[in-house]
JSON list of C-alpha atoms in Angstrom, two decimals:
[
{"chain": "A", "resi": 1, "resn": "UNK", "atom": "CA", "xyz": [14.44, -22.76, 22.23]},
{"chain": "A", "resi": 2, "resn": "UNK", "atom": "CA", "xyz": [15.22, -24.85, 19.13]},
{"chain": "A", "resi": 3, "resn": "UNK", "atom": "CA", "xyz": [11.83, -26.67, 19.40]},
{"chain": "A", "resi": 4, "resn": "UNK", "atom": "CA", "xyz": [10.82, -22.73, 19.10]},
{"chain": "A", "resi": 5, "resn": "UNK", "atom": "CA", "xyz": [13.00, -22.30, 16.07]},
{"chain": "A", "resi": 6, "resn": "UNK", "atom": "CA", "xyz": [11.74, -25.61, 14.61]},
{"chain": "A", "resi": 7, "resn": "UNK", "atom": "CA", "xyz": [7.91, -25.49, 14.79]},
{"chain": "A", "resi": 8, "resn": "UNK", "atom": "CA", "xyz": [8.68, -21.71, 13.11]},
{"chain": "A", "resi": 9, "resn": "UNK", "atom": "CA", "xyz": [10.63, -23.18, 10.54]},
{"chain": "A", "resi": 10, "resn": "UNK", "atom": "CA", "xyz": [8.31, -25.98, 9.88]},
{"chain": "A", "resi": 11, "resn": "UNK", "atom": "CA", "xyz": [5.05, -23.04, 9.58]},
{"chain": "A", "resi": 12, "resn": "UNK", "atom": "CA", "xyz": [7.43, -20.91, 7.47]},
{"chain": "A", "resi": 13, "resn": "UNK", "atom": "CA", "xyz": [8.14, -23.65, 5.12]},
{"chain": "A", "resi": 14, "resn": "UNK", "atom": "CA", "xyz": [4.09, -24.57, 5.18]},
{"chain": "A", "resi": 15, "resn": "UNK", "atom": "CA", "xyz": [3.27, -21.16, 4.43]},
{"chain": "A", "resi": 16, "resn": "UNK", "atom": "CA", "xyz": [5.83, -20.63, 1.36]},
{"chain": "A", "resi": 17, "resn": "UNK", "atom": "CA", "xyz": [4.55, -24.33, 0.01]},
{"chain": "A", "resi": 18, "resn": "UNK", "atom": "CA", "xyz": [0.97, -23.33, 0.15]},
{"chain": "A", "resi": 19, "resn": "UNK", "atom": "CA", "xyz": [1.95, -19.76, -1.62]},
{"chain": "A", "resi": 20, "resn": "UNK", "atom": "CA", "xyz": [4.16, -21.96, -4.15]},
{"chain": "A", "resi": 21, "resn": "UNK", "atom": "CA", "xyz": [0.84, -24.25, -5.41]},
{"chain": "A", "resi": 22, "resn": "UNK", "atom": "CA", "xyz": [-1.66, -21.26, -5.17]},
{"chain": "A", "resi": 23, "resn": "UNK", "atom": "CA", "xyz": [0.84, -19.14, -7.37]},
{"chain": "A", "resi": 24, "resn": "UNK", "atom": "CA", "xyz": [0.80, -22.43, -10.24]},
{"chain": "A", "resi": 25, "resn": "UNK", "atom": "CA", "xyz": [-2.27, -22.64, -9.84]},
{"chain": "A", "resi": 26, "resn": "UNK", "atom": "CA", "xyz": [-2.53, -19.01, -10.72]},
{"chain": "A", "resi": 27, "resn": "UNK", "atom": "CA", "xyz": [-0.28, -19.59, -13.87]},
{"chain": "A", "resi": 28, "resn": "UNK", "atom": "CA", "xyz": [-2.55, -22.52, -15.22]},
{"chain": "A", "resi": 29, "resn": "UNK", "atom": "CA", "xyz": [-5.67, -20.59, -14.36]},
{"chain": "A", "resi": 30, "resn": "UNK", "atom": "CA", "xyz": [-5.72, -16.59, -15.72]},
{"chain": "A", "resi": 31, "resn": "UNK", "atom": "CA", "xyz": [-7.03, -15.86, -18.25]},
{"chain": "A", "resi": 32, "resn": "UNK", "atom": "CA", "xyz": [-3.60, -14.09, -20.32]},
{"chain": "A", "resi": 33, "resn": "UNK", "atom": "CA", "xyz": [0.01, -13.19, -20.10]},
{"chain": "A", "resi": 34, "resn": "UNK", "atom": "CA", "xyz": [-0.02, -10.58, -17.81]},
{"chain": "A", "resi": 35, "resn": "UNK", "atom": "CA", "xyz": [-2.08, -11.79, -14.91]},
{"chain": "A", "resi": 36, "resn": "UNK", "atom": "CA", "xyz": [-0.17, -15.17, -15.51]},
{"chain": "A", "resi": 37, "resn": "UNK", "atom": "CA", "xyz": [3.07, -12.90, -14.81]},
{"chain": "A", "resi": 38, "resn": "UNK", "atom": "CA", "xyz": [1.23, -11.61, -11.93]},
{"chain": "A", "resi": 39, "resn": "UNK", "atom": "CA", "xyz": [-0.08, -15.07, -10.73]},
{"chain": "A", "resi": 40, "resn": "UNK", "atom": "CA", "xyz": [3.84, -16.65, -10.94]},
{"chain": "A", "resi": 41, "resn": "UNK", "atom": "CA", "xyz": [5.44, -13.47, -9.45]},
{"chain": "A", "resi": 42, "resn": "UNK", "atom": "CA", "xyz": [3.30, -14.58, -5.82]},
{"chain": "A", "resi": 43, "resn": "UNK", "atom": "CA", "xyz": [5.31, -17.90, -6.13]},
{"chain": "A", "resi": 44, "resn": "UNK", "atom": "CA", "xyz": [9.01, -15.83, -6.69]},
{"chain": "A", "resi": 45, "resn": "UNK", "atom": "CA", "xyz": [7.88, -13.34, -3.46]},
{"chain": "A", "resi": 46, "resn": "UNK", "atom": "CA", "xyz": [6.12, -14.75, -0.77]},
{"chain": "A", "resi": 47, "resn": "UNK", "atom": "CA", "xyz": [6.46, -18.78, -2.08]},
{"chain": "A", "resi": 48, "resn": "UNK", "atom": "CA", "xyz": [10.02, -18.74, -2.24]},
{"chain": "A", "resi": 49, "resn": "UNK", "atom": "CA", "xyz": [10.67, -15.88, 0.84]},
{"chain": "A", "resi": 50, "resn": "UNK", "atom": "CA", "xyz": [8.88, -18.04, 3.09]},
{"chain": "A", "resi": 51, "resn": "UNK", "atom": "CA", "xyz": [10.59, -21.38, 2.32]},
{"chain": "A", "resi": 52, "resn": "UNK", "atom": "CA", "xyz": [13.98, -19.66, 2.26]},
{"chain": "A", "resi": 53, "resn": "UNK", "atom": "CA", "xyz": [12.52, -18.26, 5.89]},
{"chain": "A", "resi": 54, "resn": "UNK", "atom": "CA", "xyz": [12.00, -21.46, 6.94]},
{"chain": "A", "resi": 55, "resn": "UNK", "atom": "CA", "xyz": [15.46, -22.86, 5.78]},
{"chain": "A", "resi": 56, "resn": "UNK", "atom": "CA", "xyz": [17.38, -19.82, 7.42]},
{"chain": "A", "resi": 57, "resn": "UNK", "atom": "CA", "xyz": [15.51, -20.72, 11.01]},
{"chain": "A", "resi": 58, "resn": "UNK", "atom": "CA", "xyz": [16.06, -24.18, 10.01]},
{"chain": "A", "resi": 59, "resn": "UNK", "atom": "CA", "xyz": [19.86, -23.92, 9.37]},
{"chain": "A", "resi": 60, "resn": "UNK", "atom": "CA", "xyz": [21.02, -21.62, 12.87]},
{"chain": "A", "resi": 61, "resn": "UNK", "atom": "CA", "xyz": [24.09, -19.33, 12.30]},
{"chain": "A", "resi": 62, "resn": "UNK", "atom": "CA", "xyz": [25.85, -21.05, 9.99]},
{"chain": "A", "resi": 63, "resn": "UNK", "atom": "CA", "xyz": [27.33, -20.75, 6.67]},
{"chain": "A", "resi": 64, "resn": "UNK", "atom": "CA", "xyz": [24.45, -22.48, 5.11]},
{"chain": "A", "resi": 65, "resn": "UNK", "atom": "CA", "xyz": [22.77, -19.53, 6.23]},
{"chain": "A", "resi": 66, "resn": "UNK", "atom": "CA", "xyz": [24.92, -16.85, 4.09]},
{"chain": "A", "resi": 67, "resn": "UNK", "atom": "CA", "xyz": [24.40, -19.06, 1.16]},
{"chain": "A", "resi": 68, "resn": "UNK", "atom": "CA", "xyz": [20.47, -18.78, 1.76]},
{"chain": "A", "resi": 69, "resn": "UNK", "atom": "CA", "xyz": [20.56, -15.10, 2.09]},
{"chain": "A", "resi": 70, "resn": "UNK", "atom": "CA", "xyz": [22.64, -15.06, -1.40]},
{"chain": "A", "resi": 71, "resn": "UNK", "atom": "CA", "xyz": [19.93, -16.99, -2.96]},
{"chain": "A", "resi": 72, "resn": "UNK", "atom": "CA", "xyz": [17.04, -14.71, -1.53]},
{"chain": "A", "resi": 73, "resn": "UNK", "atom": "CA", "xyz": [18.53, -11.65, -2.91]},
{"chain": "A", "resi": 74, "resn": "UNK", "atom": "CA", "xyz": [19.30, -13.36, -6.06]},
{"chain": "A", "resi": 75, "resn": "UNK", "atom": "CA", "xyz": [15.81, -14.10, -6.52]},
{"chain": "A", "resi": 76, "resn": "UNK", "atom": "CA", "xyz": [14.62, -10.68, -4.95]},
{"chain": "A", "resi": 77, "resn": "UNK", "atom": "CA", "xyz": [16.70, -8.57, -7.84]},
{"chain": "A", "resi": 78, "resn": "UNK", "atom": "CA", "xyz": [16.38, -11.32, -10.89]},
{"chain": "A", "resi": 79, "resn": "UNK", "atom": "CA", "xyz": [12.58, -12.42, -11.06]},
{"chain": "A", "resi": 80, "resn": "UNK", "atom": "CA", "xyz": [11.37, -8.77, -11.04]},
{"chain": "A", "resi": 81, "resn": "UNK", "atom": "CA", "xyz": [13.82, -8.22, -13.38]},
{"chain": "A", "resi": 82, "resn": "UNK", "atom": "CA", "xyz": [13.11, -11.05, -15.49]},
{"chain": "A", "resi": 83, "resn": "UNK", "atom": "CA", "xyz": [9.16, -10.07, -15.49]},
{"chain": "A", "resi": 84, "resn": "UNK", "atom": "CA", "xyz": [9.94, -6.68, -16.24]},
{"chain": "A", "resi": 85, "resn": "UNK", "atom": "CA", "xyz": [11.83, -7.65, -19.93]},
{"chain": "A", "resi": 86, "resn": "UNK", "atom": "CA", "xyz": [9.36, -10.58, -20.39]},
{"chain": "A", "resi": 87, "resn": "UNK", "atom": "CA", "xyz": [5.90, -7.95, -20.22]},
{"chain": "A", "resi": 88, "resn": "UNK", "atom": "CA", "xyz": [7.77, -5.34, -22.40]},
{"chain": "A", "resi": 89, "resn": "UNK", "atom": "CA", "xyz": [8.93, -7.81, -24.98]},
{"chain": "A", "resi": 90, "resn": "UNK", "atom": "CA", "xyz": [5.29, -8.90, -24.99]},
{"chain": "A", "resi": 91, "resn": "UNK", "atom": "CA", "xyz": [3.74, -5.95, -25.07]},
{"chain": "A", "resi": 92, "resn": "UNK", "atom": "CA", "xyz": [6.64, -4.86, -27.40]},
{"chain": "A", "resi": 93, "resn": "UNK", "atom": "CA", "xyz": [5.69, -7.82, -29.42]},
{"chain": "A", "resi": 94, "resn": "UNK", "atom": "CA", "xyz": [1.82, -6.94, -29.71]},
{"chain": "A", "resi": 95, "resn": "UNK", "atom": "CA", "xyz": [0.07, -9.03, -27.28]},
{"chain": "A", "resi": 96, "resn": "UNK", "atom": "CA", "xyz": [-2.38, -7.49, -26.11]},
{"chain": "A", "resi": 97, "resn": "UNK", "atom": "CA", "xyz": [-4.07, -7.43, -22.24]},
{"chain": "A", "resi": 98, "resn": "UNK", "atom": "CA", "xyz": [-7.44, -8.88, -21.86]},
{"chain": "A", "resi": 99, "resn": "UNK", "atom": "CA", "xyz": [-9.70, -6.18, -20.72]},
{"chain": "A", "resi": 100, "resn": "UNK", "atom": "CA", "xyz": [-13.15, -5.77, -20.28]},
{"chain": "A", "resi": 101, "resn": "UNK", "atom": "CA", "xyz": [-16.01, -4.20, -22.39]},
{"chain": "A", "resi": 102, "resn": "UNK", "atom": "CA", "xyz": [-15.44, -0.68, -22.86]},
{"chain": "A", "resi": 103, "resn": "UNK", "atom": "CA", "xyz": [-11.75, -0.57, -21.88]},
{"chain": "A", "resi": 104, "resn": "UNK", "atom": "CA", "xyz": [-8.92, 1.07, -24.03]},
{"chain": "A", "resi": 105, "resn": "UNK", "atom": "CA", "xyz": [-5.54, -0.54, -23.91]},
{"chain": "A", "resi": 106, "resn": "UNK", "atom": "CA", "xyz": [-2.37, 1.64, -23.89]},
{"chain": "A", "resi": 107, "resn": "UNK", "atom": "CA", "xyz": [-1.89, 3.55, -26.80]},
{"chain": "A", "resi": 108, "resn": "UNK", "atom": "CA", "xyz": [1.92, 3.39, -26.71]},
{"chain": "A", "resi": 109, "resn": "UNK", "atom": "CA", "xyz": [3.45, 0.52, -25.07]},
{"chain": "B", "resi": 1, "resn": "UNK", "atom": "CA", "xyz": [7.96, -29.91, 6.92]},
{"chain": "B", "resi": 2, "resn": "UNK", "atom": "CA", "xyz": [10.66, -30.08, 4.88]},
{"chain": "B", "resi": 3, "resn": "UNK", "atom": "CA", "xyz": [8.82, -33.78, 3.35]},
{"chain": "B", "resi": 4, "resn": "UNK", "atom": "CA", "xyz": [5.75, -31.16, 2.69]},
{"chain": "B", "resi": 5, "resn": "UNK", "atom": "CA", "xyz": [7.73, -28.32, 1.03]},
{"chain": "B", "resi": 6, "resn": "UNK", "atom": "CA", "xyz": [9.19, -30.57, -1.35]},
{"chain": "B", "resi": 7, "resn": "UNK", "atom": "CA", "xyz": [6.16, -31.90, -2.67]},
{"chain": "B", "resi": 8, "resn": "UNK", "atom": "CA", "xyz": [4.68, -28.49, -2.98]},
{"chain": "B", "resi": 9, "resn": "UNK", "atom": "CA", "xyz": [7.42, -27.56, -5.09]},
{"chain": "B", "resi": 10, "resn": "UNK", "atom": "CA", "xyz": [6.86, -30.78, -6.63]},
{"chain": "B", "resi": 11, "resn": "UNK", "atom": "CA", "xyz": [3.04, -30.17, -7.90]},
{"chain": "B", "resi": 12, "resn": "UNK", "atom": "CA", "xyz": [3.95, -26.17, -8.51]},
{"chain": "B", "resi": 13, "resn": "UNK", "atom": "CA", "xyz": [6.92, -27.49, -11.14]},
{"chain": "B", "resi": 14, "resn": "UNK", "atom": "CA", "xyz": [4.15, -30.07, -12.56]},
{"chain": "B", "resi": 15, "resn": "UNK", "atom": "CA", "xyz": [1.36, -26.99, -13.30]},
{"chain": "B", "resi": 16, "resn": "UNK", "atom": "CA", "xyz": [3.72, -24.75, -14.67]},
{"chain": "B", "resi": 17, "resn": "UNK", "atom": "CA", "xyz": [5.15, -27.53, -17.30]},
{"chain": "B", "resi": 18, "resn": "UNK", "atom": "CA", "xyz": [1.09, -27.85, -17.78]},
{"chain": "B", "resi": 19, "resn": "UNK", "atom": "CA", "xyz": [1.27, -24.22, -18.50]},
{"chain": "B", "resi": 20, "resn": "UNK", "atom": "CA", "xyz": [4.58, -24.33, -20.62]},
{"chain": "B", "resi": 21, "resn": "UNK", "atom": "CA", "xyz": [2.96, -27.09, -22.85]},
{"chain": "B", "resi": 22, "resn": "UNK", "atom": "CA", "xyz": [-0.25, -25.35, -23.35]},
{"chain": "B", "resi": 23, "resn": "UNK", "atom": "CA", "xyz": [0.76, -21.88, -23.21]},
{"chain": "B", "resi": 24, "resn": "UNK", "atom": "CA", "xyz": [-0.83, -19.54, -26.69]},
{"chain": "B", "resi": 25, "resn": "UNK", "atom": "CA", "xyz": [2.22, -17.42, -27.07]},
{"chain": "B", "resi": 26, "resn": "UNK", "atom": "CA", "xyz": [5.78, -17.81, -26.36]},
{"chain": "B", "resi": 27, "resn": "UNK", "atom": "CA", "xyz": [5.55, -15.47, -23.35]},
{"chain": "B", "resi": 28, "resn": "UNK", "atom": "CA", "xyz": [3.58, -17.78, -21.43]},
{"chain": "B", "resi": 29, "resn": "UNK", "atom": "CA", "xyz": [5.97, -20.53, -22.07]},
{"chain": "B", "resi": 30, "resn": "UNK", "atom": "CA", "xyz": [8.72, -18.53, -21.05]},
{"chain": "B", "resi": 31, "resn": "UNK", "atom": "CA", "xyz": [7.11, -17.34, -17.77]},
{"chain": "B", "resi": 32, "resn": "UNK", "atom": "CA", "xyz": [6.26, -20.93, -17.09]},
{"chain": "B", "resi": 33, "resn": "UNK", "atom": "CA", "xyz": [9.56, -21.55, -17.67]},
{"chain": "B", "resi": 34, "resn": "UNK", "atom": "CA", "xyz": [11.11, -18.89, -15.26]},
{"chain": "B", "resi": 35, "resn": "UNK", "atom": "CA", "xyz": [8.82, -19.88, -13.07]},
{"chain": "B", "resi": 36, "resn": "UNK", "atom": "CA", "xyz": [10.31, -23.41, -12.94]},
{"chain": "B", "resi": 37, "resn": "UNK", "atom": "CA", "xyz": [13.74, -22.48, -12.77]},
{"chain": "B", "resi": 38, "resn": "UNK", "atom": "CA", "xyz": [12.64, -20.61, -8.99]},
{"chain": "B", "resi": 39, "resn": "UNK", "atom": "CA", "xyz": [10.98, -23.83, -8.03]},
{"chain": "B", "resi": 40, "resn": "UNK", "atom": "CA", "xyz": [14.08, -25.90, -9.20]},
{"chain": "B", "resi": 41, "resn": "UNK", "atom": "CA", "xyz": [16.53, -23.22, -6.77]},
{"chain": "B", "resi": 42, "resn": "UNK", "atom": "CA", "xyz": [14.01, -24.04, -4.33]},
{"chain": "B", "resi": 43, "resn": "UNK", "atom": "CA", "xyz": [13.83, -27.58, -4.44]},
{"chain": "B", "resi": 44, "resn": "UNK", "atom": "CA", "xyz": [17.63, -27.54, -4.89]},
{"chain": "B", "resi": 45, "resn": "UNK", "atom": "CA", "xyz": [17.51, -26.04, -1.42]},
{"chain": "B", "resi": 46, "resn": "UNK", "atom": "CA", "xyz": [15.14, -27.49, 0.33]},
{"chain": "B", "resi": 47, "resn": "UNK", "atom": "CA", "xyz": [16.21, -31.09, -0.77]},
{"chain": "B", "resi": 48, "resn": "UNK", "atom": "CA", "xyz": [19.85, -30.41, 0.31]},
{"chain": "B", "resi": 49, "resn": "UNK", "atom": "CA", "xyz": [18.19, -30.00, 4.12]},
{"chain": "B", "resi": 50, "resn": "UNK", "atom": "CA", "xyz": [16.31, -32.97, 3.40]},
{"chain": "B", "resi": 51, "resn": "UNK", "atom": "CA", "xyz": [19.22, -35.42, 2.81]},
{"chain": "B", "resi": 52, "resn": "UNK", "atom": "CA", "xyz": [21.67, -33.21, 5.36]},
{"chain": "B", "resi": 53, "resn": "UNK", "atom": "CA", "xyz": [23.83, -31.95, 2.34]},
{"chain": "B", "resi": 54, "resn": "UNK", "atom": "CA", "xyz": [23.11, -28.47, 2.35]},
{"chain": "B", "resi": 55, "resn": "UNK", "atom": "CA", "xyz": [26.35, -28.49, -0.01]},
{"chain": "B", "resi": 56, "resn": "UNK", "atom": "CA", "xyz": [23.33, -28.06, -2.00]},
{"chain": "B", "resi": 57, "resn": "UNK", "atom": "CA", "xyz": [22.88, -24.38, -1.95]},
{"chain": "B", "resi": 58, "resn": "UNK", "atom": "CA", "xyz": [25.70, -23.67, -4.36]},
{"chain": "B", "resi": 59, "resn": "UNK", "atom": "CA", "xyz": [23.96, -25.69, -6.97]},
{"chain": "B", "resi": 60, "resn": "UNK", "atom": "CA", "xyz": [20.64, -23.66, -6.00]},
{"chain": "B", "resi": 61, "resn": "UNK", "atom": "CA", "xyz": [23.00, -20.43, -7.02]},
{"chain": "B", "resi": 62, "resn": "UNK", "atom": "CA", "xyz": [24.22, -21.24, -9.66]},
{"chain": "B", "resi": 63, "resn": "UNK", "atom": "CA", "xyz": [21.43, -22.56, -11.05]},
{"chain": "B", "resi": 64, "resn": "UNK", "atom": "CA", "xyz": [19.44, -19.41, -10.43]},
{"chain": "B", "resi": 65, "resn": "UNK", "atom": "CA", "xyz": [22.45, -17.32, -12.43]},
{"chain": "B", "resi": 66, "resn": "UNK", "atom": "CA", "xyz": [21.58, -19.64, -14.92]},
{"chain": "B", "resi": 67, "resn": "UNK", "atom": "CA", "xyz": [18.18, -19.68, -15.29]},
{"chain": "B", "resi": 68, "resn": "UNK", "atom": "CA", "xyz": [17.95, -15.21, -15.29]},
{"chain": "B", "resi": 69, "resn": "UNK", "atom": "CA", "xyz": [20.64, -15.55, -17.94]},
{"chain": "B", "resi": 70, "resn": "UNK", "atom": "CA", "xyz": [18.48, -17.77, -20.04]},
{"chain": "B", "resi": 71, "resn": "UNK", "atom": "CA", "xyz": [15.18, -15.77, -20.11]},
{"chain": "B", "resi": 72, "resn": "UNK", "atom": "CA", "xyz": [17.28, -12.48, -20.80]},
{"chain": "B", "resi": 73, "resn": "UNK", "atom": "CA", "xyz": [18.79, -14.45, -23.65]},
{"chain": "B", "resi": 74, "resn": "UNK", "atom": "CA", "xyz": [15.84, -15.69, -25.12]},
{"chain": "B", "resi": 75, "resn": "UNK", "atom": "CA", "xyz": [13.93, -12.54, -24.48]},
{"chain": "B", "resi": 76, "resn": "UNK", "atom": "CA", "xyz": [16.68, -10.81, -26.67]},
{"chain": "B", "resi": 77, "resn": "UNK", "atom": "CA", "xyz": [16.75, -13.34, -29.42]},
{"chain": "B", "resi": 78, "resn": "UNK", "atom": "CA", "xyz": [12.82, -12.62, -29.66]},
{"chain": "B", "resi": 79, "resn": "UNK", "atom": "CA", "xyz": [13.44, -8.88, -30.00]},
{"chain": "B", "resi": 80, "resn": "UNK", "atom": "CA", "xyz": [15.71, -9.60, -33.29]},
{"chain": "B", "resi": 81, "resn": "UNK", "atom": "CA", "xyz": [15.66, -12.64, -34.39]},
{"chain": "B", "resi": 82, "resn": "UNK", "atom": "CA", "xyz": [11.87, -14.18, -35.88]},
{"chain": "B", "resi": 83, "resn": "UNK", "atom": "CA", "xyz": [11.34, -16.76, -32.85]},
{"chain": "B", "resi": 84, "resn": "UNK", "atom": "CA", "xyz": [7.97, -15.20, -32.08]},
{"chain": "B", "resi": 85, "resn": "UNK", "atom": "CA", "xyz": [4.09, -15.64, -33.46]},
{"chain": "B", "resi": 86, "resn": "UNK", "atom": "CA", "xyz": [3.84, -15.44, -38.03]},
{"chain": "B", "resi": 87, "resn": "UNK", "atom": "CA", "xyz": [2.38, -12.88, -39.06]},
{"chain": "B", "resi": 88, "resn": "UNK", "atom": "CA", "xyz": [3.83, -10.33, -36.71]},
{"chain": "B", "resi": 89, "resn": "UNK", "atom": "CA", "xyz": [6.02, -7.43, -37.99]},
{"chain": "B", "resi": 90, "resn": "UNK", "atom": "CA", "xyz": [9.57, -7.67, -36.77]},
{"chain": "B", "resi": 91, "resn": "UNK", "atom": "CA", "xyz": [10.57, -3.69, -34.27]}
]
């Protein structure tokens, strides 16, 4: 049974890291703010719920455990949170999305 | 695994500084920021299990308190203060 828990744990924490370095990759990649925002929010979901996944089958019932379920709805109510302000003050700010040919942006932010 | 995750979180904190330094506007540095403090919690956490400490985890929460606070507060001092790009008129 804990050989069970551990090779889950180990593919949980495999899965978040390879989420983690496709989501930077993201961020050094797009082309502007917003799909960077997009790109990084992949690394605060499924990057960091995965290796806090792995942790939690990796730490048993214990009180390490609460502590990683604090952190996971820390992060689950503060990055959207965070992204939210950071687009409006951008958009607030007059940046303005990258679109393609022949595509209005919004008229009122 | 745990070996692994670390240096995943490793490289992801090493693109988004590349993004911080290069970023145009100030938003991209600040999402590349935010975007490091998660990785940092992370680490925080995963390193913790790596040395048998997972004491650890309270300095992953606290750090993450932290690190919203921060972006709020700069996000706020951009709305008033004249942090941002020249040239734009201040809301």
């Amino acid at each position: 049974m804990s050989t069970l828990l551990g090779l889950l744990s180990g593919i949980s924490l495999l899965i978040g890291a390879f989420f983690c370095v496709v989501g930077a990759i993201g961020l050094l990649r797009m082309p502007d703010v917003y799909t960077r925002m997009q790109a990084a929010s992949v690394i605060e979901t499924l990057g960091a719920g995965f290796i806090l996944l792995g942790l939690l089958l990796h730490a048993g019932l214990s009180l390490a455990a609460v502590k990683l379920l604090m952190i996971a709805l820390l992060i689950f109510f503060a990055s959207p949170t965070a992204s939210h302000a950071l687009a409006r003050s951008a958009l607030l700010r007059g940046v303005k999305p990258a679109l393609a040919d022949g595509e209005e942006g919004p008229s009122k932010p | 695994m745990l070996a692994a995750a670390t240096l995943a979180l490793i490289v992801t904190v090493a693109l988004a500084l590349a993004r911080a330094a290069l970023g145009p506007t100030v938003f991209d540095r600040l999402q590349a920021v935010n975007t490091i403090g998660t990785c940092a919690m992370l680490l925080l956490a995963v390193m913790g299990f790596l040395n048998g400490r997972p004491d650890f985890l309270d300095l992953a929460l606290v750090y993450g308190l932290l690190n919203i606070i921060g972006v709020i507060a700069v996000l706020r001092f951009l709305r008033q203060g004249d942090l941002g790009a020249p040239g734009v008129p201040r809301r």
